[in-house]
mmCIF file of C-alpha atoms in Angstrom:
data_model
loop_
_atom_site.group_PDB
_atom_site.id
_atom_site.type_symbol
_atom_site.label_atom_id
_atom_site.label_comp_id
_atom_site.label_asym_id
_atom_site.label_seq_id
_atom_site.Cartn_x
_atom_site.Cartn_y
_atom_site.Cartn_z
ATOM 1 C CA UNK A 1 2.893 -0.492 29.590
ATOM 2 C CA UNK A 2 2.068 -2.172 26.282
ATOM 3 C CA UNK A 3 3.320 -1.425 22.787
ATOM 4 C CA UNK A 4 1.340 -1.783 19.563
ATOM 5 C CA UNK A 5 2.604 -1.566 15.986
ATOM 6 C CA UNK A 6 -0.340 -0.796 13.697
ATOM 7 C CA UNK A 7 0.533 -0.933 10.003
ATOM 8 C CA UNK A 8 -0.788 -1.377 6.500
ATOM 9 C CA UNK A 9 -0.224 -4.905 5.222
ATOM 10 C CA UNK A 10 1.397 -3.783 1.955
ATOM 11 C CA UNK A 11 5.046 -3.182 1.023
ATOM 12 C CA UNK A 12 5.060 0.397 2.258
ATOM 13 C CA UNK A 13 3.637 -0.478 5.664
ATOM 14 C CA UNK A 14 5.880 -3.501 6.150
ATOM 15 C CA UNK A 15 9.065 -1.749 5.014
ATOM 16 C CA UNK A 16 8.298 1.337 7.090
ATOM 17 C CA UNK A 17 7.865 -0.770 10.234
ATOM 18 C CA UNK A 18 10.946 -2.834 9.386
ATOM 19 C CA UNK A 19 13.094 0.297 9.363
ATOM 20 C CA UNK A 20 11.682 1.554 12.653
ATOM 21 C CA UNK A 21 12.101 -1.720 14.498
ATOM 22 C CA UNK A 22 15.616 -2.267 13.224
ATOM 23 C CA UNK A 23 16.523 1.208 14.485
ATOM 24 C CA UNK A 24 14.343 1.168 17.601
ATOM 25 C CA UNK A 25 13.805 -2.462 18.687
ATOM 26 C CA UNK A 26 10.583 -2.971 20.588
ATOM 27 C CA UNK A 27 8.422 -5.955 21.493
ATOM 28 C CA UNK A 28 4.985 -4.937 20.270
ATOM 29 C CA UNK A 29 1.670 -6.498 19.411
ATOM 30 C CA UNK A 30 1.244 -6.399 15.638
ATOM 31 C CA UNK A 31 -2.043 -5.068 14.231
ATOM 32 C CA UNK A 32 -2.442 -5.347 10.452
ATOM 33 C CA UNK A 33 -4.497 -6.931 7.704
ATOM 34 C CA UNK A 34 -5.283 -6.696 4.007
ATOM 35 C CA UNK A 35 -4.049 -3.607 2.186
ATOM 36 C CA UNK A 36 -7.513 -2.039 2.368
ATOM 37 C CA UNK A 37 -8.051 -2.958 6.022
ATOM 38 C CA UNK A 38 -7.212 0.515 7.261
ATOM 39 C CA UNK A 39 -9.595 1.051 10.203
ATOM 40 C CA UNK A 40 -7.001 -0.547 12.464
ATOM 41 C CA UNK A 41 -6.521 1.888 15.337
ATOM 42 C CA UNK A 42 -9.887 0.873 16.819
ATOM 43 C CA UNK A 43 -8.627 -2.710 17.223
ATOM 44 C CA UNK A 44 -6.509 -1.624 20.189
ATOM 45 C CA UNK A 45 -7.790 -0.929 23.699
ATOM 46 C CA UNK A 46 -4.908 1.147 24.985
ATOM 47 C CA UNK A 47 -4.455 2.574 28.437
ATOM 48 C CA UNK A 48 -2.360 5.251 30.080
ATOM 49 C CA UNK A 49 1.295 4.890 29.145
ATOM 50 C CA UNK A 50 0.715 2.468 26.269
ATOM 51 C CA UNK A 51 2.546 3.300 23.050
ATOM 52 C CA UNK A 52 0.988 3.045 19.586
ATOM 53 C CA UNK A 53 3.014 3.335 16.397
ATOM 54 C CA UNK A 54 0.773 3.774 13.351
ATOM 55 C CA UNK A 55 2.156 3.433 9.835
ATOM 56 C CA UNK A 56 0.700 3.883 6.365
ATOM 57 C CA UNK A 57 -3.008 4.116 7.190
ATOM 58 C CA UNK A 58 -5.093 7.247 6.723
ATOM 59 C CA UNK A 59 -5.585 9.356 9.821
ATOM 60 C CA UNK A 60 -8.827 10.567 8.274
ATOM 61 C CA UNK A 61 -10.200 7.017 8.399
ATOM 62 C CA UNK A 62 -8.947 6.483 11.977
ATOM 63 C CA UNK A 63 -9.565 9.904 13.541
ATOM 64 C CA UNK A 64 -12.267 8.943 16.029
ATOM 65 C CA UNK A 65 -10.341 5.892 17.224
ATOM 66 C CA UNK A 66 -7.141 7.916 17.461
ATOM 67 C CA UNK A 67 -8.810 10.590 19.585
ATOM 68 C CA UNK A 68 -10.228 7.868 21.813
ATOM 69 C CA UNK A 69 -6.791 6.260 22.295
ATOM 70 C CA UNK A 70 -5.259 9.626 23.161
ATOM 71 C CA UNK A 71 -8.072 10.249 25.609
ATOM 72 C CA UNK A 72 -7.204 7.030 27.385
ATOM 73 C CA UNK A 73 -3.665 8.283 27.936
ATOM 74 C CA UNK A 74 -1.869 6.455 25.126
ATOM 75 C CA UNK A 75 1.136 7.900 23.316
ATOM 76 C CA UNK A 76 0.880 7.742 19.525
ATOM 77 C CA UNK A 77 3.485 8.152 16.794
ATOM 78 C CA UNK A 78 1.818 8.468 13.388
ATOM 79 C CA UNK A 79 3.680 8.034 10.052
ATOM 80 C CA UNK A 80 1.686 8.261 6.828
ATOM 81 C CA UNK A 81 1.301 9.778 3.346
ATOM 82 C CA UNK A 82 -2.465 9.444 2.782
ATOM 83 C CA UNK A 83 -5.123 12.138 3.058
ATOM 84 C CA UNK A 84 -5.330 13.065 6.741
ATOM 85 C CA UNK A 85 -7.899 15.817 6.962
ATOM 86 C CA UNK A 86 -7.758 17.785 10.199
ATOM 87 C CA UNK A 87 -4.979 16.444 12.429
ATOM 88 C CA UNK A 88 -5.806 16.445 16.167
ATOM 89 C CA UNK A 89 -3.566 18.601 18.347
ATOM 90 C CA UNK A 90 -2.425 16.629 21.373
ATOM 91 C CA UNK A 91 0.753 16.590 23.436
ATOM 92 C CA UNK A 92 0.914 12.778 23.245
ATOM 93 C CA UNK A 93 0.577 12.663 19.443
ATOM 94 C CA UNK A 94 3.782 12.733 17.379
ATOM 95 C CA UNK A 95 2.815 13.252 13.726
ATOM 96 C CA UNK A 96 4.930 12.557 10.639
ATOM 97 C CA UNK A 97 2.416 12.923 7.805
ATOM 98 C CA UNK A 98 3.140 14.157 4.281
ATOM 99 C CA UNK A 99 0.255 13.677 1.800
ATOM 100 C CA UNK A 100 2.182 15.061 -1.178
ATOM 101 C CA UNK A 101 2.057 12.810 -4.271
ATOM 102 C CA UNK A 102 5.840 12.310 -4.341
ATOM 103 C CA UNK A 103 6.468 10.398 -1.138
ATOM 104 C CA UNK A 104 5.377 7.314 0.772
ATOM 105 C CA UNK A 105 5.525 6.144 4.367
ATOM 106 C CA UNK A 106 8.765 4.194 3.890
ATOM 107 C CA UNK A 107 10.474 7.363 2.666
ATOM 108 C CA UNK A 108 9.005 9.411 5.520
ATOM 109 C CA UNK A 109 10.444 6.905 8.005
ATOM 110 C CA UNK A 110 13.736 6.881 6.086
ATOM 111 C CA UNK A 111 14.021 10.644 6.571
ATOM 112 C CA UNK A 112 13.048 10.317 10.245
ATOM 113 C CA UNK A 113 15.863 7.778 10.747
ATOM 114 C CA UNK A 114 18.387 9.738 8.644
ATOM 115 C CA UNK A 115 18.757 6.847 6.218
ATOM 116 C CA UNK A 116 19.724 4.261 8.845
ATOM 117 C CA UNK A 117 18.070 1.408 6.918
ATOM 118 C CA UNK A 118 17.610 3.005 3.525
ATOM 119 C CA UNK A 119 17.653 -0.214 1.496
ATOM 120 C CA UNK A 120 14.362 -1.233 3.090
ATOM 121 C CA UNK A 121 12.966 2.234 2.343
ATOM 122 C CA UNK A 122 13.932 1.775 -1.298
ATOM 123 C CA UNK A 123 12.083 -1.558 -1.452
ATOM 124 C CA UNK A 124 9.004 0.006 0.137
ATOM 125 C CA UNK A 125 9.034 2.954 -2.261
ATOM 126 C CA UNK A 126 9.379 0.665 -5.266
ATOM 127 C CA UNK A 127 6.487 -1.444 -3.962
ATOM 128 C CA UNK A 128 4.285 1.648 -3.652
ATOM 129 C CA UNK A 129 5.127 2.623 -7.262
ATOM 130 C CA UNK A 130 7.472 5.511 -6.394
ATOM 131 C CA UNK A 131 10.263 4.440 -8.735
ATOM 132 C CA UNK A 132 11.988 7.797 -9.192
ATOM 133 C CA UNK A 133 11.898 8.504 -5.470
ATOM 134 C CA UNK A 134 13.171 5.000 -4.695
ATOM 135 C CA UNK A 135 16.189 5.575 -6.904
ATOM 136 C CA UNK A 136 16.850 8.944 -5.274
ATOM 137 C CA UNK A 137 16.772 7.287 -1.840
ATOM 138 C CA UNK A 138 19.093 4.563 -3.130
ATOM 139 C CA UNK A 139 21.730 6.994 -4.461
ATOM 140 C CA UNK A 140 23.762 7.183 -1.216
ATOM 141 C CA UNK A 141 23.933 3.370 -1.113
ATOM 142 C CA UNK A 142 25.916 3.057 -4.347
ATOM 143 C CA UNK A 143 23.854 0.139 -5.630
ATOM 144 C CA UNK A 144 24.291 -1.189 -9.132
ATOM 145 C CA UNK A 145 21.495 -1.791 -11.636
ATOM 146 C CA UNK A 146 21.092 -5.454 -10.713
ATOM 147 C CA UNK A 147 20.692 -4.613 -7.029
ATOM 148 C CA UNK A 148 18.115 -1.930 -7.801
ATOM 149 C CA UNK A 149 16.157 -4.413 -9.887
ATOM 150 C CA UNK A 150 16.248 -6.877 -6.994
ATOM 151 C CA UNK A 151 14.829 -4.290 -4.572
ATOM 152 C CA UNK A 152 12.219 -3.302 -7.151
ATOM 153 C CA UNK A 153 11.041 -6.900 -7.463
ATOM 154 C CA UNK A 154 11.111 -7.347 -3.683
ATOM 155 C CA UNK A 155 8.931 -4.287 -3.128
ATOM 156 C CA UNK A 156 6.539 -5.366 -5.855
ATOM 157 C CA UNK A 157 6.159 -8.856 -4.375
ATOM 158 C CA UNK A 158 5.618 -7.560 -0.828
ATOM 159 C CA UNK A 159 2.957 -5.208 -2.187
ATOM 160 C CA UNK A 160 1.341 -7.979 -4.219
ATOM 161 C CA UNK A 161 0.813 -10.040 -1.070
ATOM 162 C CA UNK A 162 -1.322 -7.290 0.507
ATOM 163 C CA UNK A 163 -4.144 -7.389 -2.047
ATOM 164 C CA UNK A 164 -7.197 -9.595 -1.779
ATOM 165 C CA UNK A 165 -10.826 -9.613 -0.709
ATOM 166 C CA UNK A 166 -10.164 -12.004 2.184
ATOM 167 C CA UNK A 167 -6.999 -13.197 3.894
ATOM 168 C CA UNK A 168 -7.509 -16.569 2.167
ATOM 169 C CA UNK A 169 -6.593 -14.864 -1.116
ATOM 170 C CA UNK A 170 -3.091 -14.099 0.179
ATOM 171 C CA UNK A 171 -0.040 -16.321 0.305
ATOM 172 C CA UNK A 172 0.843 -14.983 3.767
ATOM 173 C CA UNK A 173 -1.027 -13.024 6.412
ATOM 174 C CA UNK A 174 0.750 -9.633 6.460
ATOM 175 C CA UNK A 175 1.648 -10.152 10.132
ATOM 176 C CA UNK A 176 3.317 -13.458 9.254
ATOM 177 C CA UNK A 177 5.106 -11.841 6.324
ATOM 178 C CA UNK A 178 6.475 -9.048 8.531
ATOM 179 C CA UNK A 179 7.751 -11.638 11.018
ATOM 180 C CA UNK A 180 9.546 -13.373 8.147
ATOM 181 C CA UNK A 181 11.025 -10.054 6.988
ATOM 182 C CA UNK A 182 12.089 -8.733 10.373
ATOM 183 C CA UNK A 183 15.133 -10.965 11.074
ATOM 184 C CA UNK A 184 16.850 -9.591 7.957
ATOM 185 C CA UNK A 185 18.566 -6.244 8.460
ATOM 186 C CA UNK A 186 19.721 -6.494 4.833
ATOM 187 C CA UNK A 187 16.929 -6.979 2.257
ATOM 188 C CA UNK A 188 19.366 -8.762 -0.046
ATOM 189 C CA UNK A 189 19.757 -11.476 2.614
ATOM 190 C CA UNK A 190 15.973 -11.827 2.706
ATOM 191 C CA UNK A 191 15.905 -12.213 -1.068
ATOM 192 C CA UNK A 192 18.673 -14.821 -1.042
ATOM 193 C CA UNK A 193 17.666 -16.891 1.968
ATOM 194 C CA UNK A 194 13.938 -16.631 2.715
ATOM 195 C CA UNK A 195 11.769 -19.240 0.979
ATOM 196 C CA UNK A 196 8.661 -17.090 1.518
ATOM 197 C CA UNK A 197 10.062 -14.542 -0.905
ATOM 198 C CA UNK A 198 10.389 -17.102 -3.670
ATOM 199 C CA UNK A 199 6.810 -18.259 -3.029
ATOM 200 C CA UNK A 200 5.631 -14.667 -3.511
ATOM 201 C CA UNK A 201 7.765 -14.120 -6.586
ATOM 202 C CA UNK A 202 6.480 -17.252 -8.326
ATOM 203 C CA UNK A 203 2.868 -16.358 -7.499
ATOM 204 C CA UNK A 204 3.277 -12.786 -8.677
ATOM 205 C CA UNK A 205 4.760 -13.765 -12.040
ATOM 206 C CA UNK A 206 2.000 -16.326 -12.690
ATOM 207 C CA UNK A 207 -0.796 -13.921 -11.742
ATOM 208 C CA UNK A 208 0.693 -11.061 -13.747
ATOM 209 C CA UNK A 209 0.814 -13.254 -16.846
ATOM 210 C CA UNK A 210 -2.904 -14.006 -16.446
ATOM 211 C CA UNK A 211 -3.717 -10.305 -16.004
ATOM 212 C CA UNK A 212 -1.789 -9.301 -19.096
ATOM 213 C CA UNK A 213 -4.087 -11.509 -21.180
ATOM 214 C CA UNK A 214 -7.112 -9.388 -20.176
ATOM 215 C CA UNK A 215 -8.393 -6.989 -22.842
ATOM 216 C CA UNK A 216 -9.436 -3.462 -21.887
ATOM 217 C CA UNK A 217 -13.172 -2.777 -21.637
ATOM 218 C CA UNK A 218 -12.457 0.924 -22.283
ATOM 219 C CA UNK A 219 -9.263 2.148 -23.895
ATOM 220 C CA UNK A 220 -8.787 5.818 -24.727
ATOM 221 C CA UNK A 221 -5.694 7.988 -25.019
ATOM 222 C CA UNK A 222 -6.292 9.482 -21.559
ATOM 223 C CA UNK A 223 -7.776 6.538 -19.647
ATOM 224 C CA UNK A 224 -8.327 2.784 -19.778
ATOM 225 C CA UNK A 225 -10.524 0.405 -17.782
ATOM 226 C CA UNK A 226 -10.080 -3.339 -17.273
ATOM 227 C CA UNK A 227 -12.539 -5.831 -15.764
ATOM 228 C CA UNK A 228 -10.971 -8.815 -14.002
ATOM 229 C CA UNK A 229 -12.862 -12.008 -13.115
ATOM 230 C CA UNK A 230 -13.968 -13.227 -9.690
ATOM 231 C CA UNK A 231 -10.811 -15.291 -9.194
ATOM 232 C CA UNK A 232 -8.193 -15.325 -6.426
ATOM 233 C CA UNK A 233 -5.391 -14.512 -8.873
ATOM 234 C CA UNK A 234 -7.259 -11.410 -10.063
ATOM 235 C CA UNK A 235 -7.897 -10.201 -6.509
ATOM 236 C CA UNK A 236 -4.211 -10.627 -5.666
ATOM 237 C CA UNK A 237 -2.730 -8.973 -8.729
ATOM 238 C CA UNK A 238 -5.104 -6.064 -9.360
ATOM 239 C CA UNK A 239 -3.101 -3.433 -7.485
ATOM 240 C CA UNK A 240 0.358 -4.313 -8.766
ATOM 241 C CA UNK A 241 -0.991 -4.752 -12.295
ATOM 242 C CA UNK A 242 -2.461 -1.254 -12.022
ATOM 243 C CA UNK A 243 0.985 0.017 -11.012
ATOM 244 C CA UNK A 244 2.529 -1.815 -13.959
ATOM 245 C CA UNK A 245 0.061 -0.260 -16.405
ATOM 246 C CA UNK A 246 0.693 3.188 -14.925
ATOM 247 C CA UNK A 247 4.418 2.861 -15.554
ATOM 248 C CA UNK A 248 3.951 1.593 -19.104
ATOM 249 C CA UNK A 249 1.466 4.378 -19.980
ATOM 250 C CA UNK A 250 2.455 7.363 -17.786
ATOM 251 C CA UNK A 251 0.063 9.793 -19.478
ATOM 252 C CA UNK A 252 -2.973 7.550 -19.048
ATOM 253 C CA UNK A 253 -5.190 6.854 -16.023
ATOM 254 C CA UNK A 254 -6.180 3.254 -15.262
ATOM 255 C CA UNK A 255 -9.068 1.594 -13.466
ATOM 256 C CA UNK A 256 -9.123 -2.111 -12.633
ATOM 257 C CA UNK A 257 -12.520 -3.493 -11.634
ATOM 258 C CA UNK A 258 -12.452 -6.955 -10.078
ATOM 259 C CA UNK A 259 -15.787 -8.772 -10.109
ATOM 260 C CA UNK A 260 -17.103 -9.823 -6.688
ATOM 261 C CA UNK A 261 -18.902 -13.069 -5.934
ATOM 262 C CA UNK A 262 -21.988 -11.294 -4.564
ATOM 263 C CA UNK A 263 -22.105 -8.757 -7.403
ATOM 264 C CA UNK A 264 -20.425 -5.439 -7.969
ATOM 265 C CA UNK A 265 -16.742 -4.664 -8.234
ATOM 266 C CA UNK A 266 -13.629 -3.958 -6.155
ATOM 267 C CA UNK A 267 -11.949 -0.965 -7.848
ATOM 268 C CA UNK A 268 -8.314 0.122 -8.064
ATOM 269 C CA UNK A 269 -7.540 3.463 -9.745
ATOM 270 C CA UNK A 270 -4.159 4.814 -10.806
ATOM 271 C CA UNK A 271 -3.822 8.438 -11.871
ATOM 272 C CA UNK A 272 -1.397 9.175 -14.721
ATOM 273 C CA UNK A 273 2.156 9.090 -13.400
ATOM 274 C CA UNK A 274 2.757 12.286 -15.354
ATOM 275 C CA UNK A 275 0.417 14.182 -13.003
ATOM 276 C CA UNK A 276 -0.202 11.909 -9.961
ATOM 277 C CA UNK A 277 -3.479 13.704 -9.336
ATOM 278 C CA UNK A 278 -7.153 12.842 -9.189
ATOM 279 C CA UNK A 279 -7.457 9.197 -8.141
ATOM 280 C CA UNK A 280 -8.685 10.044 -4.643
ATOM 281 C CA UNK A 281 -11.117 12.687 -5.923
ATOM 282 C CA UNK A 282 -12.677 10.151 -8.272
ATOM 283 C CA UNK A 283 -13.000 7.359 -5.717
ATOM 284 C CA UNK A 284 -14.489 9.571 -3.006
ATOM 285 C CA UNK A 285 -17.451 10.129 -5.321
ATOM 286 C CA UNK A 286 -18.392 6.480 -4.677
ATOM 287 C CA UNK A 287 -18.438 5.851 -0.890
ATOM 288 C CA UNK A 288 -16.626 4.230 0.787
ATOM 289 C CA UNK A 289 -13.951 5.034 -1.783
ATOM 290 C CA UNK A 290 -10.756 6.860 -0.926
ATOM 291 C CA UNK A 291 -6.979 6.769 -1.055
ATOM 292 C CA UNK A 292 -4.318 9.180 -2.179
ATOM 293 C CA UNK A 293 -3.884 11.452 -5.174
ATOM 294 C CA UNK A 294 -1.951 8.978 -7.327
ATOM 295 C CA UNK A 295 -3.647 5.740 -6.286
ATOM 296 C CA UNK A 296 -7.046 5.093 -4.746
ATOM 297 C CA UNK A 297 -9.825 2.549 -4.655
ATOM 298 C CA UNK A 298 -13.426 1.618 -3.949
ATOM 299 C CA UNK A 299 -14.104 -1.478 -1.857
ATOM 300 C CA UNK A 300 -17.528 -2.030 -3.399
ATOM 301 C CA UNK A 301 -18.882 -0.421 -6.558
ATOM 302 C CA UNK A 302 -22.470 -1.528 -7.135
ATOM 303 C CA UNK A 303 -23.226 -2.805 -10.619
ATOM 304 C CA UNK A 304 -25.896 -0.116 -10.995
ATOM 305 C CA UNK A 305 -23.162 2.506 -10.502
ATOM 306 C CA UNK A 306 -20.872 1.097 -13.190
ATOM 307 C CA UNK A 307 -22.027 3.523 -15.910
ATOM 308 C CA UNK A 308 -21.793 6.473 -13.516
ATOM 309 C CA UNK A 309 -18.276 5.410 -12.561
ATOM 310 C CA UNK A 310 -17.207 5.150 -16.213
ATOM 311 C CA UNK A 311 -18.601 8.638 -16.850
ATOM 312 C CA UNK A 312 -16.865 10.093 -13.795
ATOM 313 C CA UNK A 313 -13.615 8.293 -14.687
ATOM 314 C CA UNK A 314 -13.610 9.796 -18.172
ATOM 315 C CA UNK A 315 -14.515 13.244 -16.829
ATOM 316 C CA UNK A 316 -11.785 13.143 -14.170
ATOM 317 C CA UNK A 317 -8.977 12.251 -16.550
ATOM 318 C CA UNK A 318 -9.976 13.481 -20.001
#
């Protein structure tokens, strides 16, 4: 029997798996990648009795591979908050999916574990831009304002490391980052003692400063669009900068288009935090775009589709 932990390489995926493996220790092969590397279930060739734990990747994007793994006799536990579409019915599939716009995978796992490692859930929720929900999850812990700020920055930095076009853009491969996180049952010990965290924090602050110097290409009361250059710093910071803009302007939608070396753009969209609706609907109009209601993206937007995207963006959020 073999075990596989298959998880998104962002803060939510890492913190969700951290909670599970602290509560239910298991030696497993780790399958992960960039934040947008979500077709991960197909990377496993499971057999009868093998166990797959899948966290924070859309079932809709992994349905065929999931059905194939179940057909081989694997047992699958699936935790996620993205659009799932039709969920297969199978006796060996244990599903914990909630696509509502007010939760994330770390919080779903936190509920599953009855708050056993809630501080890591709080960091994951902060990283996925669920600030209000993070603070609700933190309430039983009795943390002060300084501790909440520390978990907020931790989640943001873990999330920041997941963005990039290639793994070379990142400071750490997400698998390596999880292995650095895992020895720390207490996230505050990770913050205090792990040098990798300080590497991420320094990189995040430098990249965010560069992003904040970028002027909007479109700026209206209801929506704003920014174009970032074909630079590693821009590829790393685009997602967390989008989250930052969403918090600063909660009634406005945001699109960040990062120029690609071969032409076109990588797109990150944030719906207004006041509504948390529409980002996925917009991005699905430009295949292979997708995501969730509050935050979604397009891996490649052709330059010829830029005007159509701007029109659809304005229509979606005006």
